[in-house]
CSV table of C-alpha atoms and ligand atoms in Angstrom, one decimal:
chain,number,residue,atom,x,y,z
I,1,MET,CA,0.2,12.8,-7.8
I,2,ALA,CA,0.4,13.2,-11.6
I,3,ILE,CA,1.3,10.1,-13.7
I,4,GLU,CA,4.3,10.5,-16.0
I,5,PRO,CA,3.6,8.0,-18.8
I,6,THR,CA,6.3,5.4,-19.6
I,7,GLU,CA,6.8,3.5,-22.8
I,8,VAL,CA,5.0,0.2,-22.6
I,9,ILE,CA,2.4,-1.5,-20.5
I,10,TRP,CA,1.9,-5.2,-20.1
I,11,LEU,CA,-1.7,-6.0,-21.0
I,12,ASP,CA,-3.1,-9.6,-21.0
I,13,GLY,CA,0.2,-11.2,-21.8
I,14,LYS,CA,1.6,-8.7,-24.3
I,15,PHE,CA,3.5,-5.4,-24.2
I,16,VAL,CA,1.6,-2.5,-25.8
I,17,PRO,CA,2.5,1.2,-26.1
I,18,TRP,CA,1.3,3.3,-23.1
I,19,ASP,CA,-1.5,5.0,-25.2
I,20,GLN,CA,-2.9,1.7,-26.4
I,21,ALA,CA,-3.6,0.1,-23.0
I,22,ASN,CA,-7.3,0.9,-23.1
I,23,VAL,CA,-10.5,-0.8,-21.9
I,24,HIS,CA,-14.1,-0.7,-23.1
I,25,LEU,CA,-16.7,1.6,-21.5
I,26,SER,CA,-18.8,-1.4,-20.7
I,27,ALA,CA,-16.0,-3.0,-18.6
I,28,HIS,CA,-17.6,-4.4,-15.4
I,29,ALA,CA,-14.9,-3.0,-13.1
I,30,LEU,CA,-15.7,0.6,-14.2
I,31,HIS,CA,-19.3,0.2,-13.1
I,32,TYR,CA,-19.1,-2.1,-10.1
I,33,GLY,CA,-15.5,-1.7,-8.6
I,34,SER,CA,-14.6,-5.3,-9.6
I,35,SER,CA,-10.8,-4.8,-9.8
I,36,VAL,CA,-8.1,-6.1,-7.6
I,37,PHE,CA,-4.7,-4.4,-7.5
I,38,GLU,CA,-1.3,-4.2,-6.0
I,39,GLY,CA,1.2,-1.3,-5.6
I,40,ILE,CA,4.8,-2.5,-5.6
I,41,ARG,CA,8.0,-0.4,-5.5
I,42,ALA,CA,11.3,-1.1,-7.2
I,43,TYR,CA,14.3,0.7,-5.8
I,44,ASP,CA,17.6,1.8,-7.3
I,45,THR,CA,20.0,-0.5,-5.5
I,46,LYS,CA,23.4,0.7,-6.6
I,47,GLY,CA,22.4,1.3,-10.2
I,48,THR,CA,20.2,-1.8,-10.6
I,49,ALA,CA,16.4,-1.7,-10.1
I,50,SER,CA,15.3,-4.2,-7.4
I,51,ILE,CA,11.7,-5.0,-6.7
I,52,PHE,CA,10.7,-4.9,-3.0
I,53,CYS,CA,8.7,-8.0,-1.7
I,54,LEU,CA,7.6,-9.0,-5.1
I,55,ASP,CA,6.5,-12.5,-4.1
I,56,ALA,CA,4.4,-11.2,-1.2
I,57,HIS,CA,2.6,-8.8,-3.5
I,58,ILE,CA,1.9,-11.5,-6.1
I,59,ARG,CA,0.5,-13.7,-3.3
I,60,ARG,CA,-1.7,-11.0,-2.0
I,61,LEU,CA,-3.0,-10.3,-5.5
I,62,PHE,CA,-4.0,-14.0,-5.8
I,63,ASP,CA,-5.5,-14.0,-2.3
I,64,SER,CA,-7.6,-10.9,-3.0
I,65,CYS,CA,-8.9,-12.4,-6.3
I,66,LYS,CA,-9.8,-15.6,-4.6
I,67,VAL,CA,-12.2,-13.8,-2.2
I,68,TYR,CA,-13.9,-12.2,-5.1
I,69,ARG,CA,-14.1,-15.4,-7.2
I,70,MET,CA,-11.9,-13.8,-9.9
I,71,PRO,CA,-9.8,-16.5,-11.6
I,72,ILE,CA,-6.6,-14.9,-12.9
I,73,PRO,CA,-5.8,-16.2,-16.4
I,74,PHE,CA,-2.0,-16.2,-15.7
I,75,THR,CA,0.2,-18.1,-13.2
I,76,ALA,CA,1.9,-16.4,-10.3
I,77,ASP,CA,5.3,-17.0,-12.1
I,78,GLU,CA,4.0,-15.3,-15.2
I,79,LEU,CA,2.8,-12.2,-13.4
I,80,ARG,CA,6.0,-12.1,-11.3
I,81,GLN,CA,8.0,-12.1,-14.6
I,82,ALA,CA,5.7,-9.5,-16.1
I,83,CYS,CA,6.4,-7.2,-13.2
I,84,ILE,CA,10.1,-7.6,-13.7
I,85,ASP,CA,9.8,-7.1,-17.5
I,86,VAL,CA,7.7,-4.0,-17.2
I,87,VAL,CA,10.4,-2.3,-15.2
I,88,LYS,CA,13.1,-3.6,-17.5
I,89,ASN,CA,11.3,-2.7,-20.8
I,90,ASN,CA,10.7,0.8,-19.6
I,91,ASN,CA,14.4,1.2,-18.5
I,92,LEU,CA,13.4,2.3,-15.0
I,93,LYS,CA,15.9,2.3,-12.2
I,94,SER,CA,13.2,2.9,-9.6
I,95,ALA,CA,9.5,2.5,-10.1
I,96,TYR,CA,6.0,2.1,-8.7
I,97,ILE,CA,4.5,-1.0,-10.3
I,98,ARG,CA,0.7,-1.3,-10.5
I,99,PRO,CA,-0.7,-4.8,-11.4
I,100,LEU,CA,-4.4,-4.6,-11.9
I,101,VAL,CA,-6.8,-7.6,-12.4
I,102,PHE,CA,-10.2,-6.5,-13.5
I,103,ARG,CA,-13.5,-7.7,-14.8
I,104,GLY,CA,-13.7,-6.6,-18.4
I,105,THR,CA,-16.6,-6.5,-20.7
I,106,GLY,CA,-19.2,-9.2,-21.6
I,107,ALA,CA,-22.3,-8.8,-19.4
I,108,ILE,CA,-24.2,-6.1,-17.5
I,109,GLY,CA,-25.4,-6.7,-14.0
I,110,VAL,CA,-23.9,-7.1,-10.6
I,111,ASP,CA,-22.9,-10.8,-10.9
I,112,PRO,CA,-19.4,-10.4,-12.5
I,113,ARG,CA,-18.7,-13.9,-13.5
I,114,ALA,CA,-19.7,-13.7,-17.2
I,115,ASN,CA,-17.2,-10.9,-17.7
I,116,LYS,CA,-13.7,-11.7,-18.9
I,117,VAL,CA,-10.9,-11.3,-16.3
I,118,GLN,CA,-8.2,-9.1,-17.7
I,119,VAL,CA,-4.7,-8.2,-16.3
I,120,GLY,CA,-2.6,-5.1,-16.9
I,121,ILE,CA,0.6,-4.0,-15.3
I,122,PHE,CA,2.2,-0.6,-15.6
I,123,ALA,CA,5.3,0.9,-14.0
I,124,ILE,CA,5.8,4.6,-13.4
I,125,TYR,CA,8.1,6.9,-11.4
I,126,MET,CA,6.9,7.8,-7.9
I,127,GLY,CA,8.6,10.0,-5.3
I,128,ALA,CA,7.5,10.3,-1.6
I,129,TYR,CA,3.8,9.6,-1.6
I,130,LEU,CA,2.9,11.9,1.3
I,131,GLY,CA,4.9,14.8,-0.1
I,132,PRO,CA,8.6,15.7,-0.5
I,133,GLU,CA,9.2,16.6,3.2
I,134,ALA,CA,7.1,13.9,4.7
I,135,LEU,CA,9.8,11.4,5.3
I,136,ASP,CA,12.0,13.8,7.4
I,137,GLN,CA,9.5,16.3,8.7
I,138,GLY,CA,6.4,14.1,9.3
I,139,VAL,CA,2.9,14.8,8.3
I,140,ASP,CA,-0.1,16.4,10.0
I,141,VAL,CA,-3.2,14.1,10.0
I,142,CYS,CA,-6.7,14.0,11.4
I,143,VAL,CA,-9.0,11.3,12.7
I,144,SER,CA,-11.5,10.8,9.9
I,145,SER,CA,-15.3,11.2,10.3
I,146,TRP,CA,-15.5,8.2,8.0
I,147,ASN,CA,-15.1,4.8,9.5
I,148,ARG,CA,-13.5,1.6,8.1
I,149,LEU,CA,-15.9,-1.0,7.0
I,150,GLY,CA,-16.7,-4.0,9.1
I,151,HIS,CA,-15.5,-7.5,8.0
I,152,ASN,CA,-19.1,-8.4,7.4
I,153,VAL,CA,-19.3,-5.5,4.9
I,154,PHE,CA,-16.0,-5.6,3.1
I,155,PRO,CA,-13.1,-8.1,3.5
I,156,ALA,CA,-10.5,-5.5,4.4
I,157,ALA,CA,-7.6,-7.8,3.7
I,158,ALA,CA,-8.6,-8.2,0.0
I,159,LYS,CA,-7.3,-5.2,-2.0
I,160,ILE,CA,-10.3,-4.7,-4.2
I,161,GLY,CA,-10.8,-1.5,-6.2
I,162,GLY,CA,-14.3,-0.9,-5.0
I,163,GLN,CA,-13.2,-0.7,-1.4
I,164,TYR,CA,-11.1,2.4,-2.2
I,165,ILE,CA,-14.2,4.6,-2.4
I,166,ASN,CA,-14.0,4.5,1.4
I,167,SER,CA,-10.4,5.5,1.3
I,168,GLN,CA,-11.3,8.3,-1.2
I,169,LEU,CA,-13.8,9.8,1.3
I,170,ILE,CA,-11.1,9.6,4.1
I,171,LYS,CA,-8.4,11.2,2.0
I,172,MET,CA,-10.6,14.0,0.4
I,173,GLU,CA,-12.0,15.0,3.8
I,174,ALA,CA,-8.5,15.2,5.3
I,175,VAL,CA,-7.0,17.2,2.4
I,176,GLU,CA,-10.0,19.6,2.2
I,177,ASN,CA,-9.5,20.3,5.9
I,178,GLY,CA,-5.8,21.0,5.5
I,179,TYR,CA,-4.3,17.7,6.6
I,180,THR,CA,-2.1,15.3,4.6
I,181,GLU,CA,-4.0,12.2,5.6
I,182,GLY,CA,-6.9,10.8,7.6
I,183,ILE,CA,-6.9,7.9,10.1
I,184,ALA,CA,-10.0,5.8,10.1
I,185,ILE,CA,-11.6,4.2,13.1
I,186,ASP,CA,-12.9,0.6,12.8
I,187,GLY,CA,-16.5,-0.5,13.3
I,188,ASN,CA,-15.8,-1.1,17.0
I,189,GLY,CA,-14.3,2.3,17.8
I,190,PHE,CA,-10.6,1.4,17.6
I,191,VAL,CA,-7.9,2.9,15.4
I,192,SER,CA,-7.8,1.1,12.0
I,193,GLU,CA,-5.4,2.7,9.4
I,194,GLY,CA,-4.9,5.6,7.0
I,195,SER,CA,-6.6,5.8,3.6
I,196,GLY,CA,-3.6,4.0,2.0
I,197,GLU,CA,-1.3,3.2,4.9
I,198,ASN,CA,-1.0,1.1,8.1
I,199,ILE,CA,-0.3,2.9,11.3
I,200,PHE,CA,2.2,2.2,14.2
I,201,LEU,CA,2.4,3.8,17.6
I,202,VAL,CA,5.4,4.0,20.0
I,203,ARG,CA,5.1,4.6,23.7
I,204,ASP,CA,7.9,4.0,26.2
I,205,GLY,CA,9.9,2.1,23.6
I,206,VAL,CA,7.2,-0.4,22.9
I,207,ILE,CA,5.7,-0.5,19.4
I,208,SER,CA,2.1,-1.3,18.7
I,209,THR,CA,-0.1,-1.6,15.6
I,210,PRO,CA,-3.8,-2.5,15.1
I,211,PRO,CA,-4.5,-6.1,14.4
I,212,LEU,CA,-6.1,-7.5,11.2
I,213,ALA,CA,-9.4,-7.5,13.1
I,214,SER,CA,-9.4,-3.7,13.0
I,215,SER,CA,-10.4,-3.8,9.3
I,216,ILE,CA,-6.8,-3.1,8.1
I,217,LEU,CA,-5.2,-4.1,4.8
I,218,ARG,CA,-2.6,-6.8,5.7
I,219,GLY,CA,0.2,-4.4,4.7
I,220,ILE,CA,3.4,-5.9,3.4
I,221,THR,CA,5.4,-2.9,4.6
I,222,ARG,CA,3.7,-3.4,8.0
I,223,GLN,CA,4.9,-7.0,8.1
I,224,CYS,CA,8.5,-5.9,7.1
I,225,THR,CA,8.4,-3.2,9.7
I,226,ILE,CA,7.4,-5.6,12.4
I,227,THR,CA,10.3,-8.0,11.3
I,228,MET,CA,12.9,-5.2,11.3
I,229,ALA,CA,11.7,-3.7,14.7
I,230,GLU,CA,11.9,-7.1,16.4
I,231,ASP,CA,15.3,-7.7,14.9
I,232,LEU,CA,16.4,-4.3,16.4
I,233,GLY,CA,15.2,-5.6,19.8
I,234,TYR,CA,11.8,-3.9,20.1
I,235,THR,CA,8.7,-5.5,21.4
I,236,VAL,CA,5.9,-5.2,18.8
I,237,LYS,CA,2.3,-5.7,19.8
I,238,GLU,CA,-0.6,-6.2,17.5
I,239,GLU,CA,-3.4,-4.8,19.7
I,240,PHE,CA,-6.6,-2.8,19.6
I,241,ILE,CA,-5.7,0.9,19.9
I,242,PRO,CA,-8.2,3.3,21.4
I,243,ARG,CA,-8.3,6.7,19.6
I,244,GLU,CA,-6.9,8.6,22.7
I,245,MET,CA,-3.7,6.6,22.6
I,246,LEU,CA,-2.9,8.4,19.3
I,247,TYR,CA,-2.6,11.7,21.1
I,248,MET,CA,-0.6,10.1,24.0
I,249,ALA,CA,1.9,8.4,21.8
I,250,ASP,CA,5.6,9.3,21.9
I,251,GLU,CA,5.8,8.6,18.2
I,252,LEU,CA,3.4,7.6,15.4
I,253,PHE,CA,4.2,6.6,11.9
I,254,PHE,CA,2.5,5.3,8.7
I,255,THR,CA,3.8,2.3,6.7
I,256,GLY,CA,2.9,1.4,3.1
I,257,THR,CA,4.5,0.7,-0.3
I,258,ALA,CA,3.7,4.3,-1.4
I,259,ALA,CA,4.2,6.0,2.0
I,260,GLU,CA,7.2,3.8,2.9
I,261,ILE,CA,7.8,4.7,6.6
I,262,SER,CA,6.4,8.2,7.2
I,263,PRO,CA,6.4,9.9,10.6
I,264,ILE,CA,3.2,11.6,11.8
I,265,ARG,CA,3.9,14.8,13.7
I,266,SER,CA,0.4,15.8,14.7
I,267,VAL,CA,-3.1,14.4,14.9
I,268,ASP,CA,-6.1,16.8,15.0
I,269,ARG,CA,-3.5,19.6,15.6
I,270,ILE,CA,-2.2,17.9,18.7
I,271,ASP,CA,1.6,17.4,18.6
I,272,ILE,CA,2.8,13.8,18.8
I,273,GLY,CA,5.7,13.7,21.3
I,274,PRO,CA,7.8,16.8,20.6
I,275,GLY,CA,6.0,17.3,17.3
I,276,HIS,CA,8.6,16.0,15.0
I,277,ARG,CA,10.1,12.6,13.9
I,278,GLY,CA,11.1,10.5,16.9
I,279,PRO,CA,14.2,8.2,17.3
I,280,VAL,CA,12.4,4.9,16.9
I,281,THR,CA,10.8,6.0,13.6
I,282,LYS,CA,14.2,7.2,12.4
I,283,GLU,CA,15.9,3.9,13.3
I,284,LEU,CA,13.3,2.0,11.4
I,285,GLN,CA,13.6,4.3,8.4
I,286,ASP,CA,17.3,3.9,8.4
I,287,ALA,CA,17.0,0.1,8.4
I,288,PHE,CA,14.4,0.2,5.7
I,289,PHE,CA,16.0,2.8,3.3
I,290,GLY,CA,19.4,1.3,3.9
I,291,LEU,CA,18.2,-2.1,2.8
I,292,VAL,CA,16.3,-0.9,-0.3
I,293,ALA,CA,19.2,1.3,-1.3
I,294,GLY,CA,21.6,-1.7,-1.2
I,295,ASP,CA,23.7,0.0,1.6
I,296,LYS,CA,22.6,-2.7,4.1
I,297,GLU,CA,22.6,-6.4,3.5
I,298,ASP,CA,19.2,-7.8,2.2
I,299,LYS,CA,19.2,-10.5,4.9
I,300,TYR,CA,15.5,-11.2,4.6
I,301,GLY,CA,15.6,-11.8,0.8
I,302,TRP,CA,13.1,-9.0,0.1
I,303,LEU,CA,14.8,-7.6,-3.1
I,304,THR,CA,14.4,-9.1,-6.6
I,305,PRO,CA,16.9,-7.7,-9.0
I,306,VAL,CA,15.4,-6.8,-12.3
I,307,ALA,CA,18.6,-7.2,-14.5
F,1,LIG,C1,-5.7,0.8,2.8
F,1,LIG,C2,-4.3,0.5,2.8
F,1,LIG,N1,-3.7,0.1,4.0
F,1,LIG,C3,-2.4,-0.2,4.0
F,1,LIG,C4,-1.6,-0.2,2.9
F,1,LIG,C5,-0.1,-0.6,3.0
F,1,LIG,O1,0.1,-1.8,2.5
F,1,LIG,P1,1.4,-2.2,1.8
F,1,LIG,O2,2.5,-2.0,2.8
F,1,LIG,O3,1.3,-3.7,1.4
F,1,LIG,O4,1.6,-1.4,0.6
F,1,LIG,C6,-2.1,0.2,1.7
F,1,LIG,C7,-1.3,0.2,0.5
F,1,LIG,O5,-1.4,-0.6,-0.3
F,1,LIG,C8,-3.5,0.5,1.7
F,1,LIG,O6,-4.1,0.9,0.5
């Protein structure tokens, strides 16, 4: 997905023109993956941009940095405001916001702590992440030959840049083989998640999703989906999912800030249910997109208006 540059980027407390938000070649994060990031969407809610789950994303950013001993030189309120301002100052009605905390320059070597911690936030336009037809038609995916990493290898719940080399292997293999996305298996042989999405399964009207112990990112859209599903009267179970249950599901769908709620229509060329989006996925999409479009009441307080 190509980036369309916007006007300004928030970098270390100041707005700078898009072309001037540069870092030095010796920045630690470039060499050792020492960056922490978030992906946040802002939606056009009746003419005003509203940021979805801003506080949860800022909290996860701080949580991730804590694991990696990376002190953020700004408060949560300052970064929250910077996310709002980056949408406002670029006159965006909808946006994908990317806060990035990274180890800059200062020292060479694996121990990152002598390197300055820097923070940048940009906002760009983003359509449907898994392709223009993904939300209606569903996507064709495979089970990846690459596994998710064990909790004693990488803390899956911390959204660290370096961890995404694993996601890159999953995604590239899937796309090279003609699929839109790959699903990774965890270190114990159970279903984990997509390269950039959490996964849900529906069978006989019951919804299930892998638990945190399956090396998943603690997805914010995942949590919102659980909340909406329970409100709609569904039972949602967080449970270990053996691979074969993917093929036996009535419905499967991905959730994520970028992917939103995207149906999966086949896995390894085996149709899921009738091979197209199912009714439970559609009901959850309607609840989600109705809320973020401002057509349905924001009863959970998930939207932060930018104006
Ligand atoms: C590996 C991975 N899993 C799941 C998700 C979904 O998380 P969220 O809903 O917080 O965007 C993402 C996206 O950030 C991700 O990169």
